[in-house]
GROMACS .gro file of C-alpha atoms in nm:
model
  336
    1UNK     CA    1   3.480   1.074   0.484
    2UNK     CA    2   3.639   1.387   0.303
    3UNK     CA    3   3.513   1.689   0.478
    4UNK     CA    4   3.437   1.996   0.309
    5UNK     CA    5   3.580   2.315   0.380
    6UNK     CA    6   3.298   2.568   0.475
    7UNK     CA    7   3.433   2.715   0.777
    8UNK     CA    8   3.472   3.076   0.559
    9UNK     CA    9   3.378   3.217   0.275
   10UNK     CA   10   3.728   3.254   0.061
   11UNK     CA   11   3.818   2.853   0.076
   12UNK     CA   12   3.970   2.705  -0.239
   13UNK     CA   13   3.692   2.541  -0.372
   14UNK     CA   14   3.482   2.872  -0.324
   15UNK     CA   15   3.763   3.081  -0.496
   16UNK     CA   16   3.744   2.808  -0.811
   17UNK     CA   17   3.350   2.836  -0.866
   18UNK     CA   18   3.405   3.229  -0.846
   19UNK     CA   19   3.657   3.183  -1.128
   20UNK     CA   20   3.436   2.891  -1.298
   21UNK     CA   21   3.157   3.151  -1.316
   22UNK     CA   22   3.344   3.450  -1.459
   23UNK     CA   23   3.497   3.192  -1.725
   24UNK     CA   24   3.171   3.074  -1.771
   25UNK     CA   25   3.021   3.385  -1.865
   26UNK     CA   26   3.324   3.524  -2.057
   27UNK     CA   27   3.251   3.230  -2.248
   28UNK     CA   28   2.947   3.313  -2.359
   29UNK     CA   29   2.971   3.696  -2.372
   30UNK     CA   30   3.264   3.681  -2.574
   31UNK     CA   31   3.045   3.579  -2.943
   32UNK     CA   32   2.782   3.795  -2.837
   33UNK     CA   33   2.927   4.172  -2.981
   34UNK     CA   34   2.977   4.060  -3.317
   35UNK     CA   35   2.732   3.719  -3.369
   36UNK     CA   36   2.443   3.887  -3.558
   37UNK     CA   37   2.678   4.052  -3.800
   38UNK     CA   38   2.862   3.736  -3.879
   39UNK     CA   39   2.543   3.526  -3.885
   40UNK     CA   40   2.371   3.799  -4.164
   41UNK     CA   41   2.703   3.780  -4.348
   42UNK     CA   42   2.735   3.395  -4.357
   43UNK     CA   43   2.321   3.316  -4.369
   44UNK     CA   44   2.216   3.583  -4.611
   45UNK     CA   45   1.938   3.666  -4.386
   46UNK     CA   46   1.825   4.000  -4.249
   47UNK     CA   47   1.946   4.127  -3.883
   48UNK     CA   48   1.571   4.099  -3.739
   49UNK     CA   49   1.564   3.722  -3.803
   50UNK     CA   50   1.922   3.677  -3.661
   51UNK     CA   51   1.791   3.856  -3.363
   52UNK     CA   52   1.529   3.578  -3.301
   53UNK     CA   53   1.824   3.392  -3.185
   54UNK     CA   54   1.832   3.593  -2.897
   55UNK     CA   55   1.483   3.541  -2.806
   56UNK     CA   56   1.497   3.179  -2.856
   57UNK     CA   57   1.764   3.171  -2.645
   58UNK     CA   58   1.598   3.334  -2.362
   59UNK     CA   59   1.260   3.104  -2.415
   60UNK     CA   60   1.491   2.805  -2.365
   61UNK     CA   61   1.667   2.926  -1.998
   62UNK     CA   62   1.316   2.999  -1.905
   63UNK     CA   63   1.197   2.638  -2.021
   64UNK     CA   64   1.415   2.449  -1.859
   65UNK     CA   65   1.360   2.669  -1.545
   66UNK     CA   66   1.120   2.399  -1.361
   67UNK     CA   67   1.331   2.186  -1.387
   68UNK     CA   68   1.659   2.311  -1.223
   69UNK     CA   69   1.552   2.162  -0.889
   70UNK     CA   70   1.478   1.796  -0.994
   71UNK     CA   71   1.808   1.789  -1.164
   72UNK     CA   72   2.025   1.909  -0.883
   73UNK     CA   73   1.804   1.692  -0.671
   74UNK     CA   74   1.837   1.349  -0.882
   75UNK     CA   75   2.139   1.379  -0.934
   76UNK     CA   76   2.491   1.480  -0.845
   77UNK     CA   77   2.507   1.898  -0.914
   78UNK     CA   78   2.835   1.900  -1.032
   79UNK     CA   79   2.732   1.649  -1.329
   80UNK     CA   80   2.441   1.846  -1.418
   81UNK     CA   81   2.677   2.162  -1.411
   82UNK     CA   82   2.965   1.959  -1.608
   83UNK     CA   83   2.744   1.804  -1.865
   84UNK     CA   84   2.557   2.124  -1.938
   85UNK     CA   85   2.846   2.291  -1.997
   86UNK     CA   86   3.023   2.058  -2.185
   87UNK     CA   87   2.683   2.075  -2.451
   88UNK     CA   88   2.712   2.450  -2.433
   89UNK     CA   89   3.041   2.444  -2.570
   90UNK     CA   90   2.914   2.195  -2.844
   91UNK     CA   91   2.692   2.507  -2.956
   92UNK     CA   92   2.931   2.720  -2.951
   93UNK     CA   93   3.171   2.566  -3.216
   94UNK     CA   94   2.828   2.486  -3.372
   95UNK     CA   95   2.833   2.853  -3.463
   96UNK     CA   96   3.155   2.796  -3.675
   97UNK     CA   97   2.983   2.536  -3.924
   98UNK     CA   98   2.592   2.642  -3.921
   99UNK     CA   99   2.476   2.704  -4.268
  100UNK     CA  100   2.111   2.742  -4.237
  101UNK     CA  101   1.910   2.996  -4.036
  102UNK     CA  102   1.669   2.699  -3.880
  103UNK     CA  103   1.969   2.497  -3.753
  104UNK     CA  104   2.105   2.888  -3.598
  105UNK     CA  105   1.792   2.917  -3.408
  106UNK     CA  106   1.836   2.534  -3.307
  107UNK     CA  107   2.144   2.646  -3.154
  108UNK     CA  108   2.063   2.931  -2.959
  109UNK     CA  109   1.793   2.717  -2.819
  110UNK     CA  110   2.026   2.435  -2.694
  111UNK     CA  111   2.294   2.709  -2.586
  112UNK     CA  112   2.045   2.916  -2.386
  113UNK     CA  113   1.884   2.580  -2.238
  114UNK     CA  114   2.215   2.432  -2.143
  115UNK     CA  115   2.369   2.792  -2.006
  116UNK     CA  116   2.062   2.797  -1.783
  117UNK     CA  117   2.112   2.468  -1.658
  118UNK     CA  118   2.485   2.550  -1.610
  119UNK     CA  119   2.445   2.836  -1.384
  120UNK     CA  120   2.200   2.736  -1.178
  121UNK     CA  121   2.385   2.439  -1.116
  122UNK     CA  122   2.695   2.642  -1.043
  123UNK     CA  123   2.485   2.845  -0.780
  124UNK     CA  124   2.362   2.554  -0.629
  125UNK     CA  125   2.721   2.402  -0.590
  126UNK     CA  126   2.840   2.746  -0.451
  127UNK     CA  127   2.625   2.752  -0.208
  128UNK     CA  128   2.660   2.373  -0.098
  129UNK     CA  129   3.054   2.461  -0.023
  130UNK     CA  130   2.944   2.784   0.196
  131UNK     CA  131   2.866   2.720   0.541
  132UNK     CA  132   2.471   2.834   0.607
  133UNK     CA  133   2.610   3.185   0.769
  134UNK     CA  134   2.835   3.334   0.477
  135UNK     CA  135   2.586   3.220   0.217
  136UNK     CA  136   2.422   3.573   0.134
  137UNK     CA  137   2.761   3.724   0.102
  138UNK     CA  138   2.847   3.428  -0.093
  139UNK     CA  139   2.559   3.461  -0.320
  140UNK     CA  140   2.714   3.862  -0.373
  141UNK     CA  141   3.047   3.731  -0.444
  142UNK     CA  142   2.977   3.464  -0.674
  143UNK     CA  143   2.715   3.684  -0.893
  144UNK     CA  144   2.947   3.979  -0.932
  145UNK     CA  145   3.219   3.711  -1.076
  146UNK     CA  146   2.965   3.616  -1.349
  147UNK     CA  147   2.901   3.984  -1.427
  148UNK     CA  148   3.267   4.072  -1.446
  149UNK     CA  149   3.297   3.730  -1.693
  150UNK     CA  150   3.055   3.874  -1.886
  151UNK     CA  151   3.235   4.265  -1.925
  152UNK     CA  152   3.606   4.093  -1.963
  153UNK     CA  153   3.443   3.832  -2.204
  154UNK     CA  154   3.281   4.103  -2.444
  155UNK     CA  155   3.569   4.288  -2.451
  156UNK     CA  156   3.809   4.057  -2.545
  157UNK     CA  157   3.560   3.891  -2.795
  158UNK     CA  158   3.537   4.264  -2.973
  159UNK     CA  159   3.929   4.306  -3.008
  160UNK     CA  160   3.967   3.953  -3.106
  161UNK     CA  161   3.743   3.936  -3.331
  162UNK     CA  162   3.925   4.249  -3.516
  163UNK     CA  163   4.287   4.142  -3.526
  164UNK     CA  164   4.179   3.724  -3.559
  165UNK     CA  165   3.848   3.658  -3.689
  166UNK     CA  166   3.527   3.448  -3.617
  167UNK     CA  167   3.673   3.170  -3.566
  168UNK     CA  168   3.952   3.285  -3.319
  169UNK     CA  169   3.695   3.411  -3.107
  170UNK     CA  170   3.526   3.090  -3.092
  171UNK     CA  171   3.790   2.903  -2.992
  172UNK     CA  172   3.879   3.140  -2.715
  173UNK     CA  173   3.558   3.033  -2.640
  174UNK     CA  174   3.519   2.728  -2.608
  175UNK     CA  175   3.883   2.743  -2.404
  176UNK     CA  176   3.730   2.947  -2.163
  177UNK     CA  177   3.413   2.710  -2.132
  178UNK     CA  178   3.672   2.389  -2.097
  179UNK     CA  179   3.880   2.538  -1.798
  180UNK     CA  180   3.559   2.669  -1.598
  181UNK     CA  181   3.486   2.320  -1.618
  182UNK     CA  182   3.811   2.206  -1.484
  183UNK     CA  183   3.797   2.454  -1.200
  184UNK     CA  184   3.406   2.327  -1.094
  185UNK     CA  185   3.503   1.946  -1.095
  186UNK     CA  186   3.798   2.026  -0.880
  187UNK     CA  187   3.546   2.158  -0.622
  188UNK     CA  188   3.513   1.806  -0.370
  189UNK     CA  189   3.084   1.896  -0.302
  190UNK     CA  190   2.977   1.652   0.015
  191UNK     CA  191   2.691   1.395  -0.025
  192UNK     CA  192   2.366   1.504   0.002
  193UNK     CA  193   2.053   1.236  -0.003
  194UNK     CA  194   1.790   1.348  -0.250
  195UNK     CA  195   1.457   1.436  -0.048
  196UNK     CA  196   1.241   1.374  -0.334
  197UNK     CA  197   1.190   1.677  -0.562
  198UNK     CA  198   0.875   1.694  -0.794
  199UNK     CA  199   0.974   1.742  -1.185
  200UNK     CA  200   0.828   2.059  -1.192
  201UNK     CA  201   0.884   2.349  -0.988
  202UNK     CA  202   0.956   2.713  -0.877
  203UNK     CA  203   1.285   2.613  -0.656
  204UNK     CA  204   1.627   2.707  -0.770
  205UNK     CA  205   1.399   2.870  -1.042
  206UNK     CA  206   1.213   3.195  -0.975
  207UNK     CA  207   1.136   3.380  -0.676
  208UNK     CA  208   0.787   3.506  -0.703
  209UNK     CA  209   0.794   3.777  -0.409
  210UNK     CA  210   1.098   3.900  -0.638
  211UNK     CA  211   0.922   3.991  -0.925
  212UNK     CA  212   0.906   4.381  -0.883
  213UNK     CA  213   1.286   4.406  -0.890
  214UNK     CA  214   1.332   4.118  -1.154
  215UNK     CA  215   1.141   4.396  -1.407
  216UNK     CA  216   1.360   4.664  -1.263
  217UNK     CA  217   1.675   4.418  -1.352
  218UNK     CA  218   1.519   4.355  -1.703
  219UNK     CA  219   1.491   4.719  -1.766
  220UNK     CA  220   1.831   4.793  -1.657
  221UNK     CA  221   2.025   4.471  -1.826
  222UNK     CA  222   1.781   4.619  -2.126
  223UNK     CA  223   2.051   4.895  -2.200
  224UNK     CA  224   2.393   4.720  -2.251
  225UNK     CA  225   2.190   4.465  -2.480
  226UNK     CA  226   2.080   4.714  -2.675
  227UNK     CA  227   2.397   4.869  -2.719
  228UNK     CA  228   2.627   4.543  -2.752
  229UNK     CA  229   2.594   4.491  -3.136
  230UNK     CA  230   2.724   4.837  -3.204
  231UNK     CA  231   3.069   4.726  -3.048
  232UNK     CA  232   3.196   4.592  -3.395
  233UNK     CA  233   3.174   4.958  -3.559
  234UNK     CA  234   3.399   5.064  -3.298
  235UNK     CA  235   3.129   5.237  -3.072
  236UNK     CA  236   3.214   5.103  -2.709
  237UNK     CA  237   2.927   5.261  -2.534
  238UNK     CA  238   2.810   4.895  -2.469
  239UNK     CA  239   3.120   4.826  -2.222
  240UNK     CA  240   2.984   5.160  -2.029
  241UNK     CA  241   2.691   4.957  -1.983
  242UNK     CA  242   2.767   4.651  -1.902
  243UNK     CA  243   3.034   4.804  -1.628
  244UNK     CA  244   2.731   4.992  -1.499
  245UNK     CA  245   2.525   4.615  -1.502
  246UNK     CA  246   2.842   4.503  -1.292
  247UNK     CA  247   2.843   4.745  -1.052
  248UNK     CA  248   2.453   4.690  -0.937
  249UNK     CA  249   2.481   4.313  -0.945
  250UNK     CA  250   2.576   4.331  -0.579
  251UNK     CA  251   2.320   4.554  -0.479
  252UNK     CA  252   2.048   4.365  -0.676
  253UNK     CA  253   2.091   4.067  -0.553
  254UNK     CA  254   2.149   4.169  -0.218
  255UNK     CA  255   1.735   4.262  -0.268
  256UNK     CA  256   1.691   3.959  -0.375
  257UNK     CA  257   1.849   3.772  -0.100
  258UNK     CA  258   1.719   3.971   0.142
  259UNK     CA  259   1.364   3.891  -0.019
  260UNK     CA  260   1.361   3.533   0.046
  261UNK     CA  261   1.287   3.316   0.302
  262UNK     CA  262   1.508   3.048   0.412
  263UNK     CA  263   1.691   2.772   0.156
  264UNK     CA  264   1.564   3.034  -0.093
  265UNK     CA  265   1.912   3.235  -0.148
  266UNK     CA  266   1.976   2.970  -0.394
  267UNK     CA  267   1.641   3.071  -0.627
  268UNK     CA  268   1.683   3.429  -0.551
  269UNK     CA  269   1.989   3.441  -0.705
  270UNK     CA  270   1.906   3.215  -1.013
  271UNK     CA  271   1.609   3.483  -1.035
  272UNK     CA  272   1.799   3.763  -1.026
  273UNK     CA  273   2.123   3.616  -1.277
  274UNK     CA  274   1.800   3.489  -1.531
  275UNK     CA  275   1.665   3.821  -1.558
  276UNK     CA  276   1.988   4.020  -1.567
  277UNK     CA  277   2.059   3.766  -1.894
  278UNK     CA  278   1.706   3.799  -2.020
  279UNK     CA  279   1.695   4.160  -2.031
  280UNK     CA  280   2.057   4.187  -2.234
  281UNK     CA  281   1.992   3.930  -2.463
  282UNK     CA  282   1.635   4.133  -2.531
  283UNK     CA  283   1.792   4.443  -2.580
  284UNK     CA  284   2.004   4.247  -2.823
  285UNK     CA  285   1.724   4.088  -3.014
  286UNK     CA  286   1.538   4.472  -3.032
  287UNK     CA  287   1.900   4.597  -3.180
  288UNK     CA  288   1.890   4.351  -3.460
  289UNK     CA  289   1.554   4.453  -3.548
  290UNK     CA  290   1.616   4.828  -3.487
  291UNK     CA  291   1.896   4.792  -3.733
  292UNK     CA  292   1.727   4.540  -3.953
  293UNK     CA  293   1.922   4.564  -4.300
  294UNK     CA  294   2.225   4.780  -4.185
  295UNK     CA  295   2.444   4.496  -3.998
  296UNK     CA  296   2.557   4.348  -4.312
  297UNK     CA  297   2.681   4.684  -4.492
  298UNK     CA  298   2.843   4.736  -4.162
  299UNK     CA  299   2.644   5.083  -4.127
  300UNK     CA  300   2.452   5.166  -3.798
  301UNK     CA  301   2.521   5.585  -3.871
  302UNK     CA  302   2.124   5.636  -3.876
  303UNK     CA  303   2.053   5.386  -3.630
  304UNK     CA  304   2.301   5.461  -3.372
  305UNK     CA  305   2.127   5.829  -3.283
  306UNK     CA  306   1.775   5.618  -3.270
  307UNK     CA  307   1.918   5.328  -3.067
  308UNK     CA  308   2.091   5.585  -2.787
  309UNK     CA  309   1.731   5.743  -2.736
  310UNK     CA  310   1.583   5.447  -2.678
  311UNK     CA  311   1.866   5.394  -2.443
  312UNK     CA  312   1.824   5.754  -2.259
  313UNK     CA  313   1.430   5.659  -2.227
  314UNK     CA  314   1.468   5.338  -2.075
  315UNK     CA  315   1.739   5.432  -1.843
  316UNK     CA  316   1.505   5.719  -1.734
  317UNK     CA  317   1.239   5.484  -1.643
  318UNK     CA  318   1.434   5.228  -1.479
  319UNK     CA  319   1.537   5.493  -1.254
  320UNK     CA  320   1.196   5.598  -1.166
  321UNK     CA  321   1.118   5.236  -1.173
  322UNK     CA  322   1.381   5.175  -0.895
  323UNK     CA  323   1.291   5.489  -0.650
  324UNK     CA  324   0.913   5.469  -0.719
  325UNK     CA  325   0.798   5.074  -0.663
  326UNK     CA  326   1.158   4.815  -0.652
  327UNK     CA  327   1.279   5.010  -0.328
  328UNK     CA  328   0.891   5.067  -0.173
  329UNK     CA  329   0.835   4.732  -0.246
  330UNK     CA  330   1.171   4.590  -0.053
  331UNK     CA  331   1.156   4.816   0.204
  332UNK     CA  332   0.801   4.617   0.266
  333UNK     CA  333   0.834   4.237   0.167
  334UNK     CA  334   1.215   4.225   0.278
  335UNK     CA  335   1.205   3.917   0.548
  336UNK     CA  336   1.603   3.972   0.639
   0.00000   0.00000   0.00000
């Protein structure tokens, strides 16, 4: 039998989930900037009901939450992370022919639903290939690649999108999406007998003594969202954002980790990574609505000033939100 390499943390197939994540997320992030503003243009509809995407999205990773640990449990991980990826990529060039706001919606649905499935099967997988001692470190490692995805991924999809177009962007894409996939199923992961999973549950889904810093996380991922939209008018603020998200994605889920009990690292850092994604993908939806109207005449002058206060005030109180209850409260329930 084919043994796998967990002796340290940097092995090859450890090194090519790391990169499988950041392409993963680049992936995604990369439409992200610039989606509402396409979608008003090529709908006809009004920024607010483009930013129900967003939200649908969101509903759909949390949906499919319960089910995270059934899948991975019933069958072999690296399917569940190869097939859900390969249907997220499906959405994505979906975005290139949708021509009616239901069917956009539809999308985002299936898209957030099969992202969610995707990374928490790529967690899970990580974590299989990392021997039991190097797994919180791990964990670190392997969410800061996803956040780092997701900066690169944005950025590129903004300058992209100005020299090439839509469509350029989508196929950069969907490129990304295919060779994450090719670095995952190169990973060898080493049989593991099912021990009977029921359909529905919290595991590899949310960590409930977590839930003080997965508002804190919310709060902070809030601010990039909010900001990402403005991006296509040349105001970059966002990346300043979503560099700060990078740099406490270590941190965070270092709280996390250090939160849960044992064979939990794997749902504390699908708790923490869900949040971080809910809370930007909010903030989007609240931009598109804040801006309702002014995407499609390509003018935010009016709603840029507004926006950045709401960003000031909800950086404020994430910051009191951090030193007055997340650090109390990990300080107190931390069980590592």
């Amino acid at each position: 039998m084919r043994k796998n390499n967990t002796d340290h943390l940097w092995s090859l197939g450890f090194l090519r989930m790391c990169f499988a994540n950041f392409l993963l997320f680049a992936s995604v992030y990369s439409l992200f900037p610039f989606l509402p503003s396409v979608m008003v243009q090529r709908l006809g509809v009004s920024a607010g009901q483009v930013g129900e995407m967003f939200l649908f999205f969101v509903a759909a990773m949390f949906l499919v939450g319960p089910f995270h640990a059934y899948l991975g449990d019933e069958y072999k991980r690296k399917h569940v992370l190869a097939y859900s990826t390969l249907v997220m990529l499906g959405t994505t060039l979906g975005y290139l022919f949708v021509d009616a706001y239901p069917k956009l919606l539809l999308l985002a649905a299936v898209q957030g639903a099969s992202f969610g499935l995707a990374t928490t099967a790529g967690i899970t997988v990580a974590i299989d290939i990392t021997t039991s001692a190097r797994r919180s470190a791990g964990n670190m490692v392997y969410a800061f690649a996803a956040r780092l995805g997701m900066l690169v991924g944005a950025g590129l999809g903004v300058w992209l999108y100005r020299f090439e177009g839509f469509s350029m962007v989508a196929y950069f894409a969907v490129l990304c999406g295919l060779c994450s996939l090719l670095l995952s199923l190169r990973v060898y992961v080493a049989f593991r007998a099912p021990i009977g999973m029921s359909l529905c549950n919290l595991d590899r889904f949310l960590l409930l003594r977590g839930w003080v810093p997965a508002l804190n996380l919310l709060l902070v991922a809030f601010l990039p969202g909010v900001a990402l939209p403005l991006m296509e008018q040349g105001r970059y603020g966002a990346l300043f954002f979503l560099a700060v998200l990078v740099a406490v994605t270590v941190p965070f889920t270092k709280i996390f980790v250090k939160l849960s009990h044992h064979c939990q690292r794997g749902t504390a850092n699908t708790t923490c990574c869900l949040f971080m994604d809910a809370g930007l993908l909010m903030g989007l939806a609240v931009c598109c609505l804040l801006s309702d109207g002014s995407i499609s005449q390509l003018d935010f002058d009016l709603d840029c000033h507004f926006i950045y206060k709401i960003i000031g005030i909800i950086a404020s109180v994430s910051l009191l939100f951090y030193f007055l209850l997340t650090y109390p409260y990990y300080k107190r329930k931390r069980v590592r």
